[in-house]
Short mmCIF file of C-alpha atoms in Angstrom, two decimals:
data_model
loop_
_atom_site.label_atom_id
_atom_site.label_comp_id
_atom_site.label_asym_id
_atom_site.label_seq_id
_atom_site.Cartn_x
_atom_site.Cartn_y
_atom_site.Cartn_z
CA UNK A 1 0.00 0.00 0.00
CA UNK A 2 1.32 3.44 -0.93
CA UNK A 3 0.95 5.92 1.92
CA UNK A 4 2.18 9.48 1.27
CA UNK A 5 3.44 11.63 4.13
CA UNK A 6 0.70 13.83 5.64
CA UNK A 7 2.16 17.07 4.22
CA UNK A 8 3.21 15.63 0.85
CA UNK A 9 2.71 17.79 -2.21
CA UNK A 10 4.05 18.38 -5.69
CA UNK A 11 5.75 21.78 -5.95
CA UNK A 12 6.82 21.38 -9.57
CA UNK A 13 7.66 18.46 -11.82
CA UNK A 14 10.47 16.64 -10.02
CA UNK A 15 10.23 18.82 -6.88
CA UNK A 16 8.18 17.56 -3.93
CA UNK A 17 7.49 18.68 -0.36
CA UNK A 18 6.78 16.73 2.79
CA UNK A 19 6.94 16.46 6.53
CA UNK A 20 9.53 14.06 8.01
CA UNK A 21 9.40 10.54 6.62
CA UNK A 22 8.36 7.39 8.50
CA UNK A 23 8.66 3.73 7.47
CA UNK A 24 4.98 3.68 6.46
CA UNK A 25 5.86 6.18 3.68
CA UNK A 26 8.78 4.26 2.20
CA UNK A 27 6.87 2.46 -0.59
CA UNK A 28 5.32 5.74 -1.72
CA UNK A 29 8.64 7.62 -1.59
CA UNK A 30 10.44 4.80 -3.41
CA UNK A 31 7.95 5.13 -6.30
CA UNK A 32 9.08 8.77 -6.78
CA UNK A 33 12.59 7.56 -7.68
CA UNK A 34 14.17 10.45 -5.78
CA UNK A 35 17.73 11.51 -6.33
CA UNK A 36 17.91 13.96 -3.39
CA UNK A 37 16.25 14.51 0.00
CA UNK A 38 16.74 18.07 1.26
CA UNK A 39 16.04 18.38 5.01
CA UNK A 40 15.50 21.98 6.17
CA UNK A 41 14.89 21.38 9.90
CA UNK A 42 17.73 20.73 12.37
CA UNK A 43 16.24 17.45 13.65
CA UNK A 44 18.08 14.34 12.51
CA UNK A 45 15.99 11.78 10.59
CA UNK A 46 15.51 8.42 12.29
CA UNK A 47 17.93 5.56 11.66
CA UNK A 48 15.21 3.82 9.60
CA UNK A 49 14.90 6.86 7.33
CA UNK A 50 18.67 7.21 6.98
CA UNK A 51 18.94 3.52 6.06
CA UNK A 52 16.08 3.83 3.56
CA UNK A 53 17.73 6.80 1.85
CA UNK A 54 21.07 5.01 1.67
CA UNK A 55 19.56 1.73 0.40
CA UNK A 56 17.75 3.63 -2.36
CA UNK A 57 20.74 5.78 -3.37
CA UNK A 58 18.96 8.98 -2.34
CA UNK A 59 21.47 11.68 -1.45
CA UNK A 60 20.65 13.26 1.92
CA UNK A 61 21.41 16.98 2.16
CA UNK A 62 20.72 18.11 5.72
CA UNK A 63 20.94 21.90 5.41
CA UNK A 64 18.84 22.36 8.54
CA UNK A 65 21.55 20.79 10.66
CA UNK A 66 24.53 22.43 8.99
CA UNK A 67 23.04 25.94 8.80
CA UNK A 68 20.86 25.98 11.93
CA UNK A 69 21.22 29.15 13.99
CA UNK A 70 19.61 29.72 17.38
CA UNK A 71 17.90 32.97 18.28
CA UNK A 72 16.84 34.16 14.86
CA UNK A 73 14.55 36.68 16.52
CA UNK A 74 11.42 37.24 14.47
CA UNK A 75 12.66 35.27 11.45
CA UNK A 76 11.07 31.81 11.17
CA UNK A 77 14.18 30.39 9.44
CA UNK A 78 17.53 31.77 8.33
CA UNK A 79 17.95 33.44 4.96
CA UNK A 80 21.04 31.31 4.32
CA UNK A 81 19.06 28.09 4.80
CA UNK A 82 16.38 29.11 2.31
CA UNK A 83 18.87 30.55 -0.20
CA UNK A 84 21.04 27.42 -0.18
CA UNK A 85 17.94 25.23 -0.36
CA UNK A 86 16.62 27.14 -3.35
CA UNK A 87 19.94 26.81 -5.13
CA UNK A 88 19.82 23.03 -4.62
CA UNK A 89 16.20 22.72 -5.72
CA UNK A 90 16.70 24.90 -8.79
CA UNK A 91 19.57 22.68 -9.95
CA UNK A 92 17.84 20.02 -12.07
CA UNK A 93 20.84 17.76 -11.47
CA UNK A 94 19.35 17.17 -8.00
CA UNK A 95 15.91 16.18 -9.35
CA UNK A 96 13.73 14.47 -8.44
CA UNK A 97 14.13 16.13 -5.05
CA UNK A 98 12.05 15.98 -1.86
CA UNK A 99 12.18 19.09 0.35
CA UNK A 100 11.14 18.36 3.91
CA UNK A 101 11.15 19.57 7.49
CA UNK A 102 9.82 18.14 10.74
CA UNK A 103 6.28 19.51 10.34
CA UNK A 104 6.24 19.99 6.58
CA UNK A 105 4.93 23.48 7.24
CA UNK A 106 7.34 26.03 8.70
CA UNK A 107 10.74 25.70 7.03
CA UNK A 108 9.27 23.95 4.00
CA UNK A 109 6.43 26.50 3.75
CA UNK A 110 8.88 29.40 3.82
CA UNK A 111 11.05 27.64 1.24
CA UNK A 112 8.07 27.09 -1.08
CA UNK A 113 6.94 30.70 -0.57
CA UNK A 114 10.34 31.96 -1.71
CA UNK A 115 10.28 29.64 -4.70
CA UNK A 116 6.78 30.82 -5.60
CA UNK A 117 7.92 34.45 -5.42
CA UNK A 118 10.76 33.62 -7.81
CA UNK A 119 8.04 32.20 -10.07
CA UNK A 120 6.26 35.59 -9.86
CA UNK A 121 3.33 34.40 -7.75
CA UNK A 122 1.57 37.19 -5.85
CA UNK A 123 1.66 37.18 -2.05
CA UNK A 124 -2.04 36.37 -1.70
CA UNK A 125 -1.51 33.13 -3.63
CA UNK A 126 1.66 32.33 -1.68
CA UNK A 127 -0.14 32.81 1.65
CA UNK A 128 -3.13 30.78 0.45
CA UNK A 129 -0.84 27.87 -0.44
CA UNK A 130 0.95 28.18 2.93
CA UNK A 131 -2.40 28.12 4.74
CA UNK A 132 -3.56 25.09 2.78
CA UNK A 133 -0.66 23.11 4.29
CA UNK A 134 -0.70 24.76 7.72
CA UNK A 135 -4.41 24.05 8.17
CA UNK A 136 -5.37 24.17 11.83
CA UNK A 137 -1.90 23.31 13.14
CA UNK A 138 -1.81 26.74 14.76
CA UNK A 139 -5.30 28.01 15.38
CA UNK A 140 -4.26 31.22 17.13
CA UNK A 141 -5.24 33.76 14.46
CA UNK A 142 -3.04 36.59 15.83
CA UNK A 143 -0.04 34.26 15.87
CA UNK A 144 -0.74 33.08 12.32
CA UNK A 145 -1.03 36.64 10.97
CA UNK A 146 2.28 37.55 12.63
CA UNK A 147 3.97 34.45 11.17
CA UNK A 148 2.60 35.29 7.72
CA UNK A 149 3.98 38.84 7.94
CA UNK A 150 7.35 37.42 8.98
CA UNK A 151 7.30 34.94 6.11
CA UNK A 152 6.43 37.75 3.69
CA UNK A 153 9.39 39.84 4.85
CA UNK A 154 11.77 36.87 4.72
CA UNK A 155 10.52 35.92 1.25
CA UNK A 156 11.31 39.42 -0.06
CA UNK A 157 14.81 39.35 1.46
CA UNK A 158 15.71 35.87 0.22
CA UNK A 159 14.34 36.46 -3.28
CA UNK A 160 16.52 39.57 -3.55
CA UNK A 161 19.57 37.53 -2.45
CA UNK A 162 18.91 34.74 -4.97
CA UNK A 163 18.28 37.16 -7.84
CA UNK A 164 21.47 39.14 -7.12
CA UNK A 165 23.67 36.02 -7.18
#
């Protein structure tokens, strides 16, 4: 039986998003014939996930661990993490690629928002897509609005950095 991760989605052809993998997802993930798994959160995948990736020749790039910075203040994730992640995802040599974080929402949602801005999506559409994955995970409306404003500011900053490079 093929069971996708709860937050699985297709970003673009050959670029997928997800929350952290579990053994119940392995058959589904194997069918994608991934070349790269890009982890944006600092948490280390389980031994079962690491073994699965290795057995299936899926390159693990754990940017969340190598770039993680404490005390980012109001920023949900670091600009460097998103910028480096975008560079990896935009390189078709890494495709098919799965971009994931612990929840499949925060780091991955910010990453996808930056990618969508590079694709000239408007912010209303970017926020709508973010909300479709966030669902009721955080049902404090004030908190959500503040997070969305922070994501919007970060998206502008990162997109400028990627375009300048």
